[in-house]
Amino acid sequence: MDQLFERARGVIPGGVSSPVRAFGSVGGTPRFVSSARGPYVVDEDGVEYVDLVCSWGPALLGHAHPEVVAAVREAAARGLSFGAPTAAEVELAEVIGARVPMAEQVRFVSTGTEATMTAVRLARGATGRDAIVKFAGCYHGHSDGLLAAAGSGVATQGLPGSAGVTVAAAADTIVVDYNDIDALTRVFDEAGGRIAAVITEGAPANMGVVPPAPGFNAAIRELTARHGALMILDEVLTGFRVGPSGWLGLEGGYEPDLVTFGKVVGGGMPLAALAGPARVMQLLAPVGPVYQAGTLSGNPLATAAGLATLRLADAGVYAHVDRRSAELQAAVSDALTAASVPHVVQRAGNLFSVVFREQAVADYDDAKAQDTAAFARFFHSMLDQRVALPPSAFEAWFLSAAHDDTAMARISDALPSAARAASHS
Ligand SMILES: Cc1ncc(COP(=O)(O)O)c(C=O)c1O
């Protein structure tokens, strides 16, 4: 593995196609995966791991579900890409709309980044305003304006969160602490006429899992509506994973103007979407003035995988993932408690993460104030015992419908010594 990583670093920056895969925050050498099936991934040395990454969310059914693979094979035999509309796109848009009724119209793209970037452009086009509000610690992909990070203070003008993001792009992003509705209210009082949209994750899972406080999302809805701004609910991670209708279906009681999907909706293929009521979506080209396009958008292999996945993701699948998630949360917590490791399990539906600190996490500052070194020791002990966790303390742990008794037992067996490793600095 070390040799392959060395070779990779020679020809690929950091040896990876997406930064978190490089093990930067836990140290060591990433496992290069050669195949995956059900709840397992197999590395290039032929070592099999129980997988709690699930491709960072998409593998809701487990890896390489035979019916999904068959659907993709069948689609591939009919052609890889047409650059023309297909019946499968229509069908997938209908399936999405049946699950999420506010999604009257759907535009397919290839990545979550494109979905949120387009949603922001659409909000600007709809309102004629420039500013966007996002919450510290929420991740919405890597488009310029959404990479702005918080400075100090309650609500700060965004600062570029990456080299190469212009000050001008970041200046149109206002960053507010998560779960702080007073701060958001003050931002609207001061700059309401400038704000095109507030974008928020359904339930944030990119600073670890941080559930919205009761009423937080509804308050965003109320404030945006009062000030003529749009509410964009980013369900790239939660959509079709935490339940058949995503976080919106679990929480209910409010309706955003736009919703973004990714991950599960493409069943492991590069497919994402933005969706909303026709009154907003019709502003997109070719009907309206907001331009957006993509050579591979709505790709037939990706739509086939998405359709097959959503067809199979029935109530039984969600009940299974919910149950396995609750079991694993309890097992991890028991093991850490037995080893006297301070921790909190943060949960939002079946999504959860384990935070290595005593107090619950309400926002990004809380999330950063944890013992990431303890997580790294825990992570490596699990990996040595053939259980692959997400390689960062700031990520959710993902389960699937394929995590059966055998896979769960393998995880449980590994937990006590991983917990002891976490406790020894
Ligand atoms: C909530 C959320 N939005 C957007 C994105 C970006 O999606 P992608 O990585 O497909 O560009 C992610 C990716 O993890 C995400 O979790």
GROMACS .gro file of N, CA, C and O in nm, residues 297-365:
model
  276
  297SER      N    1  -2.473   1.564  -1.784
  297SER     CA    2  -2.587   1.573  -1.692
  297SER      C    3  -2.696   1.474  -1.728
  297SER      O    4  -2.733   1.460  -1.845
  298GLY      N    5  -2.748   1.406  -1.628
  298GLY     CA    6  -2.854   1.307  -1.653
  298GLY      C    7  -2.802   1.185  -1.727
  298GLY      O    8  -2.878   1.115  -1.795
  299ASN      N    9  -2.674   1.159  -1.710
  299ASN     CA   10  -2.609   1.046  -1.779
  299ASN      C   11  -2.690   0.916  -1.762
  299ASN      O   12  -2.737   0.885  -1.653
  300PRO      N   13  -2.707   0.840  -1.871
  300PRO     CA   14  -2.796   0.723  -1.865
  300PRO      C   15  -2.753   0.614  -1.767
  300PRO      O   16  -2.838   0.546  -1.708
  301LEU      N   17  -2.621   0.596  -1.746
  301LEU     CA   18  -2.578   0.495  -1.648
  301LEU      C   19  -2.611   0.543  -1.506
  301LEU      O   20  -2.654   0.465  -1.420
  302ALA      N   21  -2.591   0.674  -1.486
  302ALA     CA   22  -2.616   0.730  -1.353
  302ALA      C   23  -2.766   0.730  -1.322
  302ALA      O   24  -2.807   0.696  -1.211
  303THR      N   25  -2.846   0.765  -1.418
  303THR     CA   26  -2.991   0.765  -1.391
  303THR      C   27  -3.040   0.621  -1.369
  303THR      O   28  -3.127   0.598  -1.285
  304ALA      N   29  -2.982   0.527  -1.439
  304ALA     CA   30  -3.021   0.386  -1.419
  304ALA      C   31  -2.988   0.342  -1.276
  304ALA      O   32  -3.069   0.277  -1.209
  305ALA      N   33  -2.868   0.379  -1.229
  305ALA     CA   34  -2.828   0.342  -1.092
  305ALA      C   35  -2.918   0.410  -0.990
  305ALA      O   36  -2.961   0.349  -0.891
  306GLY      N   37  -2.948   0.538  -1.014
  306GLY     CA   38  -3.034   0.612  -0.921
  306GLY      C   39  -3.174   0.554  -0.916
  306GLY      O   40  -3.229   0.532  -0.807
  307LEU      N   41  -3.229   0.524  -1.032
  307LEU     CA   42  -3.365   0.467  -1.037
  307LEU      C   43  -3.371   0.332  -0.966
  307LEU      O   44  -3.461   0.306  -0.887
  308ALA      N   45  -3.273   0.247  -0.995
  308ALA     CA   46  -3.273   0.113  -0.933
  308ALA      C   47  -3.259   0.127  -0.782
  308ALA      O   48  -3.326   0.056  -0.705
  309THR      N   49  -3.173   0.218  -0.738
  309THR     CA   50  -3.151   0.237  -0.593
  309THR      C   51  -3.279   0.285  -0.525
  309THR      O   52  -3.320   0.230  -0.422
  310LEU      N   53  -3.341   0.387  -0.583
  310LEU     CA   54  -3.462   0.441  -0.518
  310LEU      C   55  -3.576   0.340  -0.522
  310LEU      O   56  -3.655   0.331  -0.428
  311ARG      N   57  -3.584   0.261  -0.628
  311ARG     CA   58  -3.688   0.156  -0.633
  311ARG      C   59  -3.671   0.057  -0.519
  311ARG      O   60  -3.766   0.009  -0.459
  312LEU      N   61  -3.543   0.023  -0.491
  312LEU     CA   62  -3.515  -0.077  -0.387
  312LEU      C   63  -3.519  -0.020  -0.246
  312LEU      O   64  -3.535  -0.094  -0.149
  313ALA      N   65  -3.504   0.112  -0.235
  313ALA     CA   66  -3.494   0.174  -0.101
  313ALA      C   67  -3.635   0.192  -0.043
  313ALA      O   68  -3.689   0.302  -0.040
  314ASP      N   69  -3.689   0.081   0.006
  314ASP     CA   70  -3.826   0.084   0.060
  314ASP      C   71  -3.821   0.100   0.213
  314ASP      O   72  -3.715   0.114   0.273
  315ALA      N   73  -3.939   0.093   0.273
  315ALA     CA   74  -3.947   0.114   0.418
  315ALA      C   75  -3.859   0.015   0.494
  315ALA      O   76  -3.799   0.050   0.597
  316GLY      N   77  -3.850  -0.109   0.442
  316GLY     CA   78  -3.769  -0.211   0.509
  316GLY      C   79  -3.621  -0.171   0.512
  316GLY      O   80  -3.552  -0.194   0.611
  317VAL      N   81  -3.574  -0.112   0.404
  317VAL     CA   82  -3.434  -0.069   0.398
  317VAL      C   83  -3.408   0.037   0.505
  317VAL      O   84  -3.311   0.030   0.582
  318TYR      N   85  -3.497   0.137   0.512
  318TYR     CA   86  -3.475   0.243   0.610
  318TYR      C   87  -3.486   0.189   0.753
  318TYR      O   88  -3.409   0.229   0.841
  319ALA      N   89  -3.580   0.098   0.775
  319ALA     CA   90  -3.595   0.042   0.910
  319ALA      C   91  -3.468  -0.034   0.949
  319ALA      O   92  -3.420  -0.026   1.063
  320HIS      N   93  -3.410  -0.106   0.852
  320HIS     CA   94  -3.288  -0.182   0.879
  320HIS      C   95  -3.172  -0.088   0.913
  320HIS      O   96  -3.101  -0.109   1.012
  321VAL      N   97  -3.154   0.016   0.832
  321VAL     CA   98  -3.043   0.109   0.857
  321VAL      C   99  -3.064   0.180   0.991
  321VAL      O  100  -2.969   0.196   1.069
  322ASP      N  101  -3.188   0.219   1.020
  322ASP     CA  102  -3.216   0.283   1.151
  322ASP      C  103  -3.176   0.191   1.266
  322ASP      O  104  -3.113   0.232   1.363
  323ARG      N  105  -3.214   0.064   1.254
  323ARG     CA  106  -3.189  -0.033   1.361
  323ARG      C  107  -3.038  -0.057   1.379
  323ARG      O  108  -2.985  -0.054   1.489
  324ARG      N  109  -2.970  -0.077   1.266
  324ARG     CA  110  -2.825  -0.101   1.273
  324ARG      C  111  -2.754   0.021   1.330
  324ARG      O  112  -2.656   0.009   1.403
  325SER      N  113  -2.802   0.138   1.291
  325SER     CA  114  -2.740   0.261   1.340
  325SER      C  115  -2.755   0.269   1.493
  325SER      O  116  -2.658   0.298   1.564
  326ALA      N  117  -2.876   0.242   1.543
  326ALA     CA  118  -2.898   0.248   1.688
  326ALA      C  119  -2.810   0.145   1.761
  326ALA      O  120  -2.749   0.176   1.863
  327GLU      N  121  -2.800   0.025   1.703
  327GLU     CA  122  -2.715  -0.080   1.763
  327GLU      C  123  -2.569  -0.034   1.771
  327GLU      O  124  -2.503  -0.052   1.874
  328LEU      N  125  -2.522   0.022   1.660
  328LEU     CA  126  -2.381   0.061   1.656
  328LEU      C  127  -2.353   0.178   1.750
  328LEU      O  128  -2.250   0.179   1.820
  329GLN      N  129  -2.445   0.273   1.753
  329GLN     CA  130  -2.428   0.386   1.847
  329GLN      C  131  -2.411   0.334   1.989
  329GLN      O  132  -2.323   0.376   2.063
  330ALA      N  133  -2.498   0.239   2.027
  330ALA     CA  134  -2.494   0.186   2.164
  330ALA      C  135  -2.363   0.110   2.187
  330ALA      O  136  -2.297   0.126   2.292
  331ALA      N  137  -2.322   0.031   2.089
  331ALA     CA  138  -2.201  -0.051   2.106
  331ALA      C  139  -2.077   0.038   2.119
  331ALA      O  140  -1.990   0.013   2.204
  332VAL      N  141  -2.068   0.141   2.036
  332VAL     CA  142  -1.951   0.230   2.042
  332VAL      C  143  -1.949   0.302   2.176
  332VAL      O  144  -1.846   0.311   2.243
  333SER      N  145  -2.066   0.352   2.214
  333SER     CA  146  -2.073   0.427   2.338
  333SER      C  147  -2.036   0.339   2.458
  333SER      O  148  -1.961   0.381   2.546
  334ASP      N  149  -2.085   0.217   2.459
  334ASP     CA  150  -2.053   0.124   2.568
  334ASP      C  151  -1.902   0.100   2.575
  334ASP      O  152  -1.842   0.101   2.684
  335ALA      N  153  -1.841   0.076   2.459
  335ALA     CA  154  -1.698   0.047   2.458
  335ALA      C  155  -1.618   0.167   2.506
  335ALA      O  156  -1.523   0.153   2.584
  336LEU      N  157  -1.656   0.287   2.460
  336LEU     CA  158  -1.581   0.407   2.501
  336LEU      C  159  -1.602   0.435   2.650
  336LEU      O  160  -1.508   0.474   2.720
  337THR      N  161  -1.723   0.411   2.697
  337THR     CA  162  -1.750   0.432   2.840
  337THR      C  163  -1.666   0.335   2.923
  337THR      O  164  -1.604   0.374   3.023
  338ALA      N  165  -1.662   0.209   2.879
  338ALA     CA  166  -1.585   0.109   2.953
  338ALA      C  167  -1.437   0.146   2.960
  338ALA      O  168  -1.368   0.112   3.056
  339ALA      N  169  -1.389   0.216   2.856
  339ALA     CA  170  -1.248   0.256   2.855
  339ALA      C  171  -1.229   0.398   2.909
  339ALA      O  172  -1.121   0.456   2.895
  340SER      N  173  -1.335   0.454   2.966
  340SER     CA  174  -1.331   0.590   3.025
  340SER      C  175  -1.288   0.697   2.924
  340SER      O  176  -1.210   0.786   2.955
  341VAL      N  177  -1.337   0.685   2.802
  341VAL     CA  178  -1.306   0.786   2.700
  341VAL      C  179  -1.424   0.884   2.691
  341VAL      O  180  -1.535   0.843   2.658
  342PRO      N  181  -1.399   1.012   2.719
  342PRO     CA  182  -1.507   1.110   2.708
  342PRO      C  183  -1.559   1.115   2.564
  342PRO      O  184  -1.479   1.122   2.469
  343HIS      N  185  -1.689   1.109   2.547
  343HIS     CA  186  -1.745   1.110   2.412
  343HIS      C  187  -1.894   1.144   2.417
  343HIS      O  188  -1.957   1.133   2.523
  344VAL      N  189  -1.945   1.188   2.303
  344VAL     CA  190  -2.089   1.206   2.285
  344VAL      C  191  -2.125   1.147   2.151
  344VAL      O  192  -2.051   1.163   2.053
  345VAL      N  193  -2.235   1.077   2.145
  345VAL     CA  194  -2.286   1.032   2.016
  345VAL      C  195  -2.386   1.138   1.968
  345VAL      O  196  -2.481   1.170   2.037
  346GLN      N  197  -2.356   1.195   1.853
  346GLN     CA  198  -2.444   1.297   1.795
  346GLN      C  199  -2.528   1.229   1.688
  346GLN      O  200  -2.474   1.159   1.603
  347ARG      N  201  -2.659   1.249   1.689
  347ARG     CA  202  -2.740   1.179   1.590
  347ARG      C  203  -2.844   1.268   1.525
  347ARG      O  204  -2.894   1.363   1.584
  348ALA      N  205  -2.874   1.234   1.401
  348ALA     CA  206  -2.983   1.300   1.327
  348ALA      C  207  -3.043   1.190   1.240
  348ALA      O  208  -2.984   1.151   1.139
  349GLY      N  209  -3.159   1.139   1.282
  349GLY     CA  210  -3.213   1.023   1.213
  349GLY      C  211  -3.114   0.909   1.224
  349GLY      O  212  -3.053   0.888   1.330
  350ASN      N  213  -3.090   0.836   1.115
  350ASN     CA  214  -2.995   0.724   1.123
  350ASN      C  215  -2.849   0.768   1.105
  350ASN      O  216  -2.759   0.685   1.107
  351LEU      N  217  -2.828   0.898   1.085
  351LEU     CA  218  -2.692   0.947   1.074
  351LEU      C  219  -2.636   0.971   1.212
  351LEU      O  220  -2.705   1.025   1.298
  352PHE      N  221  -2.511   0.935   1.232
  352PHE     CA  222  -2.451   0.968   1.361
  352PHE      C  223  -2.301   0.984   1.347
  352PHE      O  224  -2.241   0.940   1.248
  353SER      N  225  -2.244   1.052   1.444
  353SER     CA  226  -2.099   1.054   1.455
  353SER      C  227  -2.064   1.054   1.603
  353SER      O  228  -2.150   1.084   1.687
  354VAL      N  229  -1.941   1.018   1.631
  354VAL     CA  230  -1.896   1.010   1.770
  354VAL      C  231  -1.798   1.124   1.791
  354VAL      O  232  -1.699   1.136   1.718
  355VAL      N  233  -1.828   1.208   1.886
  355VAL     CA  234  -1.744   1.324   1.914
  355VAL      C  235  -1.663   1.294   2.039
  355VAL      O  236  -1.719   1.251   2.140
  356PHE      N  237  -1.532   1.318   2.030
  356PHE     CA  238  -1.446   1.285   2.144
  356PHE      C  239  -1.435   1.405   2.237
  356PHE      O  240  -1.330   1.469   2.248
  357ARG      N  241  -1.547   1.436   2.301
  357ARG     CA  242  -1.552   1.535   2.409
  357ARG      C  243  -1.676   1.506   2.492
  357ARG      O  244  -1.761   1.426   2.450
  358GLU      N  245  -1.687   1.572   2.608
  358GLU     CA  246  -1.796   1.536   2.698
  358GLU      C  247  -1.929   1.599   2.663
  358GLU      O  248  -2.036   1.541   2.682
  359GLN      N  249  -1.924   1.724   2.612
  359GLN     CA  250  -2.048   1.798   2.592
  359GLN      C  251  -2.101   1.780   2.450
  359GLN      O  252  -2.024   1.766   2.356
  360ALA      N  253  -2.232   1.787   2.437
  360ALA     CA  254  -2.294   1.780   2.305
  360ALA      C  255  -2.248   1.898   2.220
  360ALA      O  256  -2.207   2.002   2.271
  361VAL      N  257  -2.254   1.879   2.089
  361VAL     CA  258  -2.205   1.979   1.993
  361VAL      C  259  -2.324   2.051   1.930
  361VAL      O  260  -2.413   1.986   1.876
  362ALA      N  261  -2.322   2.184   1.936
  362ALA     CA  262  -2.431   2.260   1.874
  362ALA      C  263  -2.384   2.335   1.749
  362ALA      O  264  -2.464   2.373   1.665
  363ASP      N  265  -2.252   2.359   1.740
  363ASP     CA  266  -2.202   2.434   1.623
  363ASP      C  267  -2.057   2.394   1.595
  363ASP      O  268  -1.999   2.308   1.661
  364TYR      N  269  -1.999   2.463   1.497
  364TYR     CA  270  -1.867   2.427   1.448
  364TYR      C  271  -1.758   2.446   1.554
  364TYR      O  272  -1.666   2.365   1.565
  365ASP      N  273  -1.770   2.555   1.632
  365ASP     CA  274  -1.669   2.578   1.736
  365ASP      C  275  -1.669   2.463   1.836
  365ASP      O  276  -1.564   2.414   1.877
   0.00000   0.00000   0.00000
